[in-house]
Coordinates of N, CA and C in Angstrom, one line a residue:
X1 N 142.5 71.0 101.5 CA 142.0 72.3 102.0 C 142.2 73.4 100.9
X2 N 143.4 73.4 100.3 CA 143.7 74.4 99.3 C 142.8 74.3 98.1
X3 N 142.5 73.0 97.7 CA 141.7 72.8 96.5 C 140.2 73.2 96.8
X4 N 139.8 73.0 98.1 CA 138.4 73.4 98.4 C 138.3 75.0 98.4
X5 N 139.4 75.6 98.8 CA 139.4 77.1 98.8 C 139.3 77.6 97.4
X6 N 140.1 76.9 96.5 CA 140.2 77.3 95.1 C 138.8 77.1 94.4
X7 N 138.2 75.9 94.7 CA 136.9 75.6 94.2 C 135.8 76.6 94.6
X8 N 135.9 77.0 95.9 CA 135.0 78.0 96.4 C 135.2 79.3 95.7
X9 N 136.4 79.7 95.4 CA 136.7 80.9 94.6 C 136.1 80.9 93.2
X10 N 136.3 79.7 92.6 CA 135.7 79.6 91.2 C 134.2 79.7 91.2
X11 N 133.6 79.1 92.2 CA 132.1 79.1 92.3 C 131.6 80.6 92.6
X12 N 132.4 81.3 93.4 CA 132.1 82.7 93.7 C 132.2 83.5 92.4
X13 N 133.2 83.3 91.6 CA 133.3 84.0 90.3 C 132.2 83.7 89.4
X14 N 131.8 82.4 89.3 CA 130.7 82.0 88.4 C 129.4 82.7 88.8
X15 N 129.1 82.7 90.1 CA 127.9 83.3 90.6 C 127.9 84.8 90.3
X16 N 129.1 85.4 90.6 CA 129.2 86.9 90.3 C 129.0 87.2 88.8
X17 N 129.6 86.4 88.0 CA 129.5 86.6 86.5 C 128.0 86.4 86.1
X18 N 127.4 85.4 86.7 CA 126.0 85.1 86.4 C 125.1 86.3 86.7
X19 N 125.3 86.8 87.9 CA 124.5 88.0 88.3 C 124.8 89.2 87.5
X20 N 126.1 89.4 87.1 CA 126.5 90.5 86.2 C 125.8 90.4 84.9
X21 N 125.9 89.3 84.3 CA 125.3 89.1 82.9 C 123.8 89.1 83.0
X22 N 123.2 88.7 84.1 CA 121.7 88.8 84.2 C 121.3 90.2 84.2
X23 N 122.1 91.1 84.9 CA 121.8 92.5 84.9 C 121.9 93.1 83.5
X24 N 123.0 92.8 82.9 CA 123.3 93.3 81.5 C 122.2 92.8 80.6
X25 N 121.8 91.6 80.6 CA 120.8 91.1 79.8 C 119.5 91.8 80.0
X26 N 119.2 92.1 81.3 CA 117.9 92.8 81.6 C 117.9 94.2 81.0
X27 N 119.1 94.8 81.0 CA 119.1 96.2 80.4 C 118.9 96.1 78.9
X28 N 119.5 95.1 78.2 CA 119.2 95.0 76.8 C 117.8 94.6 76.5
X29 N 117.1 93.9 77.4 CA 115.7 93.5 77.2 C 114.8 94.7 77.3
X30 N 115.3 95.8 77.8 CA 114.5 97.0 78.0 C 114.7 97.9 76.7
X31 N 115.5 97.6 75.8 CA 115.7 98.4 74.6 C 114.9 97.8 73.5
X32 N 113.9 98.6 73.0 CA 113.0 98.1 72.0 C 113.6 98.2 70.6
X33 N 113.3 97.2 69.8 CA 113.7 97.2 68.4 C 112.5 97.5 67.5
X34 N 111.4 96.9 67.8 CA 110.2 97.2 67.0 C 109.0 96.7 67.9
X35 N 107.8 97.1 67.5 CA 106.6 96.7 68.2 C 106.3 95.2 67.9
X36 N 105.9 94.5 69.0 CA 105.5 93.1 68.8 C 104.1 93.1 68.0
X37 N 103.9 92.1 67.2 CA 102.7 92.0 66.4 C 101.8 91.0 67.1
X38 N 100.6 91.4 67.4 CA 99.6 90.5 67.9 C 99.5 90.4 69.5
X39 N 100.5 91.0 70.1 CA 100.6 91.0 71.6 C 101.1 92.4 72.0
X40 N 100.9 92.7 73.3 CA 101.5 94.0 73.8 C 103.0 93.9 73.9
X41 N 103.7 95.0 73.9 CA 105.1 95.0 74.2 C 105.9 95.2 72.9
X42 N 107.2 95.0 73.0 CA 108.1 95.2 71.9 C 109.1 94.0 71.7
X43 N 109.6 93.9 70.5 CA 110.7 93.0 70.2 C 111.9 93.8 70.8
X44 N 112.7 93.2 71.6 CA 113.8 93.9 72.3 C 115.2 93.5 71.8
X45 N 116.2 94.2 72.3 CA 117.6 93.9 71.9 C 118.3 92.9 72.8
X46 N 117.5 92.1 73.5 CA 118.1 91.1 74.4 C 119.1 90.2 73.8
X47 N 118.7 89.8 72.5 CA 119.6 88.8 71.8 C 120.9 89.4 71.4
X48 N 121.1 90.7 71.5 CA 122.3 91.3 71.0 C 123.5 90.9 71.9
X49 N 123.2 90.7 73.2 CA 124.3 90.4 74.2 C 124.5 88.9 74.4
X50 N 123.6 88.1 74.0 CA 123.6 86.7 74.3 C 124.8 85.9 73.8
X51 N 125.4 86.2 72.6 CA 126.7 85.5 72.3 C 127.8 85.7 73.3
X52 N 127.9 86.9 73.9 CA 128.9 87.2 74.9 C 128.6 86.4 76.2
X53 N 127.3 86.3 76.5 CA 126.9 85.5 77.7 C 127.2 84.1 77.5
X54 N 126.9 83.6 76.3 CA 127.2 82.1 76.0 C 128.7 81.8 76.0
X55 N 129.5 82.8 75.6 CA 130.9 82.6 75.5 C 131.6 82.6 76.9
X56 N 131.2 83.5 77.8 CA 131.9 83.7 79.0 C 131.3 82.9 80.2
X57 N 130.2 82.3 80.0 CA 129.5 81.5 81.1 C 129.3 80.1 80.7
X58 N 129.6 79.1 81.6 CA 129.2 77.8 81.3 C 127.7 77.7 81.1
X59 N 127.2 76.7 80.3 CA 125.8 76.7 79.9 C 124.8 76.8 81.0
X60 N 125.0 76.1 82.1 CA 123.9 76.2 83.2 C 123.9 77.6 83.8
X61 N 125.0 78.3 83.9 CA 125.1 79.6 84.4 C 124.5 80.6 83.4
X62 N 124.8 80.4 82.1 CA 124.3 81.3 81.1 C 122.7 81.2 81.0
X63 N 122.2 80.0 81.2 CA 120.8 79.8 81.2 C 120.2 80.5 82.4
X64 N 120.8 80.4 83.6 CA 120.4 81.1 84.8 C 120.4 82.6 84.6
X65 N 121.4 83.1 84.0 CA 121.5 84.6 83.8 C 120.3 85.1 82.9
X66 N 120.0 84.3 81.9 CA 118.9 84.7 81.0 C 117.5 84.6 81.8
X67 N 117.3 83.6 82.5 CA 116.1 83.5 83.3 C 115.9 84.7 84.3
X68 N 117.0 84.9 85.0 CA 117.0 86.0 86.0 C 116.8 87.3 85.3
X69 N 117.6 87.6 84.3 CA 117.5 88.8 83.5 C 116.1 89.1 83.0
X70 N 115.5 88.0 82.5 CA 114.1 88.2 81.9 C 113.1 88.7 83.0
X71 N 113.2 88.1 84.2 CA 112.2 88.5 85.2 C 112.6 89.9 85.8
X72 N 113.9 90.2 85.8 CA 114.2 91.6 86.2 C 113.7 92.6 85.3
X73 N 113.8 92.4 84.0 CA 113.3 93.3 83.0 C 111.8 93.4 83.0
X74 N 111.2 92.4 83.4 CA 109.7 92.4 83.4 C 109.1 93.4 84.4
X75 N 109.9 93.9 85.3 CA 109.4 94.9 86.2 C 109.1 96.2 85.5
X76 N 109.7 96.4 84.4 CA 109.5 97.7 83.6 C 108.1 97.6 83.0
X77 N 107.3 98.7 83.2 CA 105.9 98.7 82.7 C 105.8 98.4 81.2
X78 N 106.8 98.8 80.4 CA 106.7 98.6 79.0 C 107.2 97.3 78.5
X79 N 107.6 96.4 79.5 CA 108.2 95.1 79.1 C 107.6 94.0 79.9
X80 N 106.3 93.9 79.9 CA 105.6 92.9 80.8 C 105.9 91.4 80.3
X81 N 105.6 90.5 81.2 CA 105.7 89.1 80.8 C 104.4 88.8 79.9
X82 N 104.6 88.2 78.8 CA 103.6 88.0 77.8 C 103.2 86.6 77.6
X83 N 104.0 85.6 78.0 CA 103.8 84.2 77.7 C 103.7 83.4 79.0
X84 N 102.8 83.8 79.9 CA 102.4 83.1 81.1 C 103.7 82.8 81.9
X85 N 104.6 83.7 82.0 CA 105.8 83.5 82.8 C 106.9 82.7 82.1
X86 N 106.6 82.2 80.9 CA 107.6 81.4 80.1 C 108.4 82.3 79.1
X87 N 108.4 83.5 79.3 CA 109.1 84.5 78.4 C 110.6 84.2 78.3
X88 N 111.2 83.5 79.3 CA 112.6 83.3 79.3 C 113.0 82.2 78.3
X89 N 112.0 81.4 77.8 CA 112.3 80.2 77.0 C 113.0 80.6 75.7
X90 N 112.6 81.6 74.9 CA 113.3 82.0 73.7 C 114.8 82.3 74.0
X91 N 115.0 83.1 75.0 CA 116.4 83.5 75.3 C 117.2 82.3 75.8
X92 N 116.6 81.4 76.5 CA 117.3 80.2 76.9 C 117.7 79.3 75.7
X93 N 116.7 79.3 74.7 CA 117.0 78.5 73.5 C 118.2 79.1 72.8
X94 N 118.2 80.4 72.6 CA 119.3 81.2 72.0 C 120.6 80.9 72.6
X95 N 120.7 81.1 74.0 CA 122.0 80.9 74.7 C 122.4 79.5 74.7
X96 N 121.5 78.5 74.6 CA 121.8 77.1 74.6 C 122.5 76.8 73.2
X97 N 121.8 77.2 72.2 CA 122.4 76.9 70.8 C 123.7 77.6 70.7
X98 N 123.8 78.9 71.1 CA 125.1 79.6 71.0 C 126.2 78.9 71.8
X99 N 125.9 78.5 73.1 CA 126.8 77.9 73.9 C 127.3 76.6 73.4
X100 N 126.4 75.8 72.8 CA 126.8 74.5 72.2 C 127.7 74.7 71.0
X101 N 127.4 75.7 70.1 CA 128.2 75.9 68.9 C 129.6 76.4 69.4
X102 N 129.7 77.3 70.3 CA 131.0 77.8 70.8 C 131.8 76.8 71.4
X103 N 131.2 75.7 71.9 CA 132.0 74.6 72.5 C 132.1 73.4 71.6
X104 N 131.9 73.6 70.3 CA 132.1 72.6 69.3 C 131.1 71.5 69.3
X105 N 129.9 71.7 69.8 CA 128.8 70.7 69.9 C 127.7 71.1 68.9
X106 N 128.1 71.3 67.6 CA 127.1 71.8 66.7 C 126.1 70.7 66.3
X107 N 126.5 69.4 66.4 CA 125.5 68.4 66.1 C 124.3 68.4 67.0
X108 N 124.6 68.5 68.3 CA 123.6 68.6 69.3 C 122.8 69.9 69.1
X109 N 123.4 71.0 68.8 CA 122.7 72.3 68.5 C 121.8 72.1 67.3
X110 N 122.3 71.4 66.3 CA 121.5 71.2 65.1 C 120.3 70.4 65.4
X111 N 120.5 69.4 66.2 CA 119.3 68.5 66.6 C 118.3 69.3 67.3
X112 N 118.7 70.1 68.2 CA 117.7 70.9 69.0 C 117.0 71.9 68.1
X113 N 117.7 72.5 67.1 CA 117.1 73.4 66.2 C 116.1 72.7 65.3
X114 N 116.4 71.5 64.8 CA 115.5 70.8 64.0 C 114.2 70.4 64.8
X115 N 114.4 70.0 66.0 CA 113.2 69.7 66.9 C 112.3 70.9 67.0
X116 N 112.9 72.1 67.2 CA 112.2 73.3 67.3 C 111.3 73.6 66.1
X117 N 111.9 73.4 64.9 CA 111.2 73.6 63.6 C 110.0 72.6 63.6
X118 N 110.3 71.3 63.9 CA 109.2 70.3 63.9 C 108.1 70.6 64.9
X119 N 108.5 71.1 66.1 CA 107.5 71.4 67.1 C 106.6 72.6 66.6
X120 N 107.3 73.6 66.0 CA 106.5 74.7 65.5 C 105.5 74.2 64.4
X121 N 105.9 73.3 63.6 CA 105.1 72.8 62.5 C 103.8 72.1 62.9
X122 N 103.9 71.5 64.1 CA 102.7 70.8 64.6 C 102.0 71.5 65.7
X123 N 102.5 72.7 66.1 CA 101.8 73.4 67.1 C 100.5 74.0 66.6
X124 N 99.4 73.9 67.3 CA 98.1 74.5 66.9 C 98.3 76.0 66.7
X125 N 97.6 76.5 65.7 CA 97.5 78.0 65.4 C 98.8 78.5 64.9
X126 N 99.7 77.7 64.4 CA 100.8 78.2 63.6 C 100.5 78.0 62.1
X127 N 101.2 78.7 61.3 CA 100.9 78.6 59.8 C 102.2 78.5 59.1
X128 N 102.4 77.5 58.2 CA 103.7 77.3 57.6 C 103.8 78.1 56.3
X129 N 102.8 77.9 55.4 CA 102.9 78.6 54.1 C 102.1 79.9 54.0
X130 N 102.5 80.9 54.9 CA 101.8 82.1 54.9 C 102.0 82.9 53.7
X131 N 103.0 82.7 52.9 CA 103.3 83.4 51.7 C 102.1 83.3 50.7
X132 N 101.3 82.3 50.7 CA 100.2 82.1 49.8 C 99.2 83.2 50.0
X133 N 99.1 83.7 51.3 CA 98.2 84.8 51.5 C 98.7 86.2 51.1
X134 N 99.9 86.2 50.7 CA 100.6 87.5 50.3 C 100.8 87.5 48.8
X135 N 100.1 86.6 48.0 CA 100.3 86.5 46.6 C 101.7 86.2 46.2
X136 N 102.4 85.4 46.9 CA 103.8 85.0 46.6 C 103.9 83.5 46.5
X137 N 105.0 83.0 46.0 CA 105.2 81.5 46.0 C 105.1 80.9 47.4
X138 N 104.8 79.7 47.4 CA 104.5 79.0 48.8 C 105.9 78.9 49.5
X139 N 106.4 80.0 50.0 CA 107.6 80.0 50.8 C 107.2 79.7 52.2
X140 N 107.9 78.7 52.9 CA 107.5 78.4 54.3 C 107.8 79.6 55.2
X141 N 107.0 79.7 56.2 CA 107.2 80.8 57.2 C 108.6 80.8 57.7
X142 N 109.1 79.6 58.0 CA 110.5 79.5 58.6 C 111.6 79.3 57.6
X143 N 111.5 80.0 56.4 CA 112.5 79.8 55.4 C 113.9 80.3 55.9
X144 N 113.9 81.4 56.7 CA 115.1 81.9 57.2 C 115.7 81.1 58.3
X145 N 114.8 80.4 59.0 CA 115.2 79.5 60.0 C 115.9 78.2 59.4
X146 N 115.4 77.8 58.2 CA 116.0 76.7 57.5 C 117.4 77.1 57.0
X147 N 117.5 78.4 56.6 CA 118.9 78.9 56.2 C 119.8 78.8 57.4
X148 N 119.3 79.2 58.6 CA 120.1 79.2 59.8 C 120.5 77.7 60.1
X149 N 119.6 76.8 60.0 CA 119.9 75.4 60.3 C 120.9 74.9 59.3
X150 N 120.8 75.3 58.0 CA 121.8 74.9 57.0 C 123.2 75.4 57.4
X151 N 123.3 76.6 57.8 CA 124.6 77.2 58.3 C 125.1 76.4 59.5
X152 N 124.2 76.1 60.4 CA 124.5 75.4 61.6 C 125.2 74.0 61.4
X153 N 124.7 73.3 60.4 CA 125.2 72.0 60.1 C 126.4 72.0 59.1
X154 N 126.7 73.2 58.6 CA 127.8 73.4 57.6 C 129.2 73.4 58.3
X155 N 130.2 73.1 57.5 CA 131.6 73.2 58.0 C 132.0 74.6 58.6
X156 N 131.3 75.6 58.1 CA 131.6 77.0 58.6 C 131.4 77.1 60.1
X157 N 130.3 76.5 60.6 CA 130.0 76.5 62.0 C 131.0 75.7 62.8
X158 N 131.5 74.6 62.2 CA 132.4 73.8 62.8 C 133.7 74.5 63.3
X159 N 134.0 75.6 62.5 CA 135.2 76.4 62.8 C 135.0 77.5 63.9
X160 N 133.8 77.7 64.3 CA 133.5 78.7 65.3 C 134.4 78.7 66.5
X161 N 134.5 77.5 67.2 CA 135.4 77.5 68.4 C 136.8 78.0 68.1
X162 N 137.3 77.7 66.9 CA 138.7 78.2 66.6 C 138.6 79.7 66.3
X163 N 137.6 80.1 65.5 CA 137.6 81.5 65.1 C 137.5 82.4 66.3
X164 N 136.7 82.0 67.3 CA 136.5 82.9 68.5 C 137.7 83.1 69.3
X165 N 138.6 82.1 69.2 CA 139.9 82.2 70.0 C 141.0 82.8 69.1
X166 N 140.7 83.2 67.9 CA 141.7 83.8 67.0 C 142.2 85.1 67.5
X167 N 143.4 85.4 67.1 CA 144.0 86.7 67.3 C 143.6 87.7 66.2
X168 N 142.9 87.2 65.3 CA 142.4 88.1 64.1 C 141.0 88.6 64.5
X169 N 140.9 89.9 64.5 CA 139.7 90.6 64.8 C 138.5 90.2 63.9
X170 N 138.8 90.1 62.6 CA 137.8 89.8 61.6 C 137.2 88.4 61.9
X171 N 138.1 87.4 62.3 CA 137.6 86.1 62.5 C 136.7 86.0 63.8
X172 N 137.0 86.8 64.8 CA 136.2 86.9 65.9 C 134.8 87.4 65.5
X173 N 134.8 88.4 64.7 CA 133.5 89.0 64.2 C 132.7 88.0 63.4
X174 N 133.4 87.2 62.6 CA 132.7 86.1 61.9 C 132.1 85.1 62.8
X175 N 132.8 84.7 63.8 CA 132.3 83.7 64.8 C 131.1 84.3 65.5
X176 N 131.1 85.5 66.0 CA 130.0 86.1 66.7 C 128.8 86.2 65.8
X177 N 129.0 86.6 64.5 CA 127.9 86.8 63.6 C 127.2 85.4 63.3
X178 N 128.0 84.4 63.2 CA 127.4 83.0 63.0 C 126.6 82.6 64.2
X179 N 127.2 82.8 65.3 CA 126.5 82.3 66.6 C 125.2 83.2 66.8
X180 N 125.3 84.5 66.6 CA 124.2 85.4 66.8 C 123.0 85.0 65.8
X181 N 123.4 84.7 64.6 CA 122.3 84.4 63.6 C 121.6 83.1 63.9
X182 N 122.3 82.1 64.1 CA 121.7 80.8 64.4 C 120.9 80.9 65.7
X183 N 121.5 81.6 66.7 CA 120.9 81.7 68.0 C 119.6 82.5 68.0
X184 N 119.6 83.6 67.3 CA 118.4 84.5 67.2 C 117.3 83.8 66.4
X185 N 117.6 83.0 65.4 CA 116.6 82.3 64.6 C 115.9 81.3 65.5
X186 N 116.7 80.5 66.3 CA 116.1 79.6 67.2 C 115.3 80.2 68.2
X187 N 115.7 81.4 68.7 CA 115.0 82.2 69.7 C 113.6 82.6 69.1
X188 N 113.7 83.1 67.9 CA 112.5 83.6 67.2 C 111.4 82.5 67.0
X189 N 111.8 81.3 66.6 CA 110.9 80.2 66.4 C 110.3 79.7 67.7
X190 N 111.1 79.7 68.8 CA 110.6 79.3 70.1 C 109.6 80.3 70.5
X191 N 109.9 81.6 70.3 CA 108.9 82.6 70.6 C 107.6 82.4 69.8
X192 N 107.7 82.0 68.6 CA 106.5 81.8 67.8 C 105.7 80.6 68.3
X193 N 106.3 79.6 68.9 CA 105.5 78.5 69.5 C 104.7 79.0 70.7
X194 N 105.4 79.8 71.5 CA 104.7 80.4 72.7 C 103.6 81.3 72.3
X195 N 103.8 82.1 71.2 CA 102.8 83.0 70.7 C 101.6 82.3 70.3
X196 N 101.8 81.2 69.5 CA 100.6 80.4 69.0 C 99.8 79.8 70.2
X197 N 100.6 79.3 71.2 CA 99.9 78.6 72.3 C 99.2 79.6 73.2
X198 N 99.7 80.8 73.4 CA 99.1 81.7 74.3 C 98.0 82.5 73.7
X199 N 98.2 83.0 72.5 CA 97.3 83.8 71.8 C 96.1 83.0 71.2
X200 N 96.4 81.8 70.8 CA 95.4 80.9 70.3 C 95.1 81.2 68.8
X201 N 93.8 81.1 68.4 CA 93.5 81.3 67.0 C 93.7 82.7 66.5
X202 N 93.8 83.7 67.4 CA 94.1 85.0 67.0 C 95.5 85.1 66.4
X203 N 96.4 84.2 66.7 CA 97.7 84.2 66.1 C 97.7 84.0 64.6
X204 N 96.6 83.4 64.1 CA 96.6 83.1 62.6 C 96.5 84.4 61.8
X205 N 95.9 85.4 62.4 CA 95.8 86.7 61.7 C 97.2 87.4 61.6
X206 N 98.0 87.1 62.6 CA 99.3 87.8 62.7 C 100.4 87.3 61.9
X207 N 100.4 86.0 61.5 CA 101.5 85.4 60.9 C 101.9 86.0 59.6
X208 N 101.0 86.4 58.7 CA 101.4 87.1 57.4 C 102.3 88.4 57.7
X209 N 101.9 89.2 58.7 CA 102.6 90.4 59.0 C 103.9 90.1 59.6
X210 N 103.9 89.1 60.5 CA 105.2 88.7 61.2 C 106.2 88.2 60.1
X211 N 105.6 87.4 59.2 CA 106.4 86.9 58.1 C 107.2 87.9 57.3
X212 N 106.6 89.1 57.1 CA 107.2 90.2 56.4 C 108.3 90.9 57.2
X213 N 108.1 91.0 58.5 CA 109.0 91.9 59.3 C 110.1 91.1 60.0
X214 N 109.9 89.8 60.3 CA 110.9 89.2 61.2 C 112.3 89.1 60.6
X215 N 112.4 89.0 59.3 CA 113.8 89.0 58.8 C 114.6 90.3 59.1
X216 N 113.9 91.4 59.1 CA 114.5 92.7 59.4 C 114.9 92.7 60.8
X217 N 114.0 92.3 61.7 CA 114.3 92.3 63.1 C 115.5 91.4 63.5
X218 N 115.5 90.2 62.9 CA 116.6 89.3 63.1 C 117.9 89.8 62.6
X219 N 117.9 90.5 61.5 CA 119.1 91.1 60.9 C 119.6 92.2 61.8
X220 N 118.8 93.0 62.4 CA 119.2 94.0 63.3 C 119.9 93.4 64.5
X221 N 119.3 92.3 65.1 CA 119.9 91.6 66.2 C 121.2 91.0 65.9
X222 N 121.3 90.4 64.7 CA 122.6 89.8 64.4 C 123.7 90.8 64.2
X223 N 123.4 91.9 63.5 CA 124.4 92.9 63.2 C 124.7 93.6 64.6
X224 N 123.7 93.8 65.4 CA 124.0 94.4 66.7 C 124.9 93.6 67.6
X225 N 124.6 92.2 67.5 CA 125.4 91.3 68.3 C 126.9 91.3 67.8
X226 N 127.1 91.3 66.5 CA 128.4 91.3 66.0 C 129.2 92.6 66.3
X227 N 128.4 93.8 66.3 CA 129.0 95.1 66.5 C 129.4 95.2 68.0
X228 N 128.6 94.6 68.9 CA 129.0 94.7 70.3 C 129.8 93.6 70.8
X229 N 129.6 92.4 70.3 CA 130.3 91.2 70.8 C 131.7 91.1 70.4
X230 N 132.1 91.5 69.2 CA 133.5 91.4 68.8 C 134.5 92.3 69.6
X231 N 134.1 93.6 69.9 CA 135.0 94.3 70.7 C 135.0 93.9 72.2
X232 N 133.9 93.5 72.7 CA 133.8 93.0 74.1 C 134.7 91.7 74.3
X233 N 134.6 90.8 73.3 CA 135.4 89.6 73.4 C 136.8 89.9 73.2
X234 N 137.1 90.7 72.3 CA 138.5 91.1 72.0 C 139.2 91.7 73.2
X235 N 138.5 92.6 73.9 CA 139.1 93.4 74.9 C 139.1 92.8 76.3
X236 N 138.2 91.8 76.5 CA 138.1 91.1 77.8 C 138.7 89.7 77.8
X237 N 139.0 89.2 76.7 CA 139.5 87.8 76.7 C 140.7 87.5 77.5
X238 N 141.6 88.5 77.6 CA 142.8 88.3 78.4 C 142.5 88.1 79.8
X239 N 141.5 88.9 80.3 CA 141.1 88.7 81.7 C 140.6 87.3 82.0
X240 N 139.7 86.9 81.1 CA 139.0 85.6 81.3 C 140.0 84.4 81.1
X241 N 141.0 84.6 80.3 CA 142.0 83.6 80.1 C 142.8 83.2 81.4
X242 N 142.7 84.1 82.4 CA 143.4 83.8 83.6 C 142.6 82.8 84.5
X243 N 141.4 82.6 84.1 CA 140.5 81.7 84.9 C 140.9 80.3 84.5
X244 N 140.5 79.3 85.3 CA 140.7 77.9 85.0 C 139.9 77.5 83.8
X245 N 140.3 76.5 83.0 CA 139.6 76.0 81.9 C 138.1 75.7 82.1
X246 N 137.8 75.1 83.3 CA 136.5 74.7 83.6 C 135.6 75.9 83.8
X247 N 136.1 77.0 84.1 CA 135.3 78.2 84.2 C 135.0 78.9 82.9
X248 N 136.0 78.8 82.0 CA 135.8 79.4 80.7 C 136.5 78.5 79.6
X249 N 135.8 77.4 79.3 CA 136.4 76.5 78.4 C 136.6 77.0 76.9
X250 N 135.9 78.0 76.5 CA 135.9 78.4 75.1 C 137.1 79.3 74.9
X251 N 137.4 80.2 75.8 CA 138.5 81.2 75.5 C 139.8 80.8 76.1
X252 N 139.9 79.7 76.7 CA 141.2 79.3 77.3 C 142.2 79.0 76.3

C-alpha cells in the first residue's frame, strides 16, 4: 500500500513537471529569432529551453511536453502550424537526442542523427550541394550537421553525463553547450525534411538562402541554451536530487 502511494506520488510529480515544461516550452516558441525562409512564421527560441527539459524529464515525458507545448504555442496568430500538424517533430528530435546524450546513450543518439542525415539526402526537393549556386566550393548543405555528428560520436560527448552532474559551473556549461548544439542541429535537419515535403518544389529556391543563415540561427540557439540552461541546472539540481533515481536519473 505504501509503495503504491509512493508510486502515485512520483507519477503526479512527473505529470506536473511535464505540464510545467510544456508551458515553458510554449512560451519560448513564441519568441522569434529570425524570419522563416520560404514559409510563413519565424524561427523561434524553443530550442533554448530543451536541454533543461531533456535533463529533468524522463524521455517519454520530455517528448510529451514538447508535443503539448508546440500545440499550445500554435494558438498565437504569429506562430501557426506550418507542417500539417507535424511541427512538433523537430523539437521531439532535439529533446530525444539531448535526452539520450545526457543518459550516456550517445551511440543510439548518433545512429538516429545519421539516419536523419540520410533521410534528408533522399527526400524529394532537398538539395545537398547548394554552395555551387553561391560560387563557392561544393560544401554540403548539412556541413554543420556533420560537425555536430562528429562531436556526438567523439569522447567529448561521452563525458556529458558526468559533466552535467559536476560541482563545477564551467563543466555544466560545457555539457549544456554540447547537448544544445547536437540537439539543435538534429532539430534543424528534421525541420528541413518537413519543409521539403510540405513546400514541394518551391523549397529548391529557398535552400541557398537557408544555407547562408542557418549557422547563425543555430549559434544563437546554442548560446542561448547555454546561457539559460547552466544557471537553471545549477540552482535547481538540489531540489530534483531529492526525487527518486527513476524520476531523475541524470542528476541523482
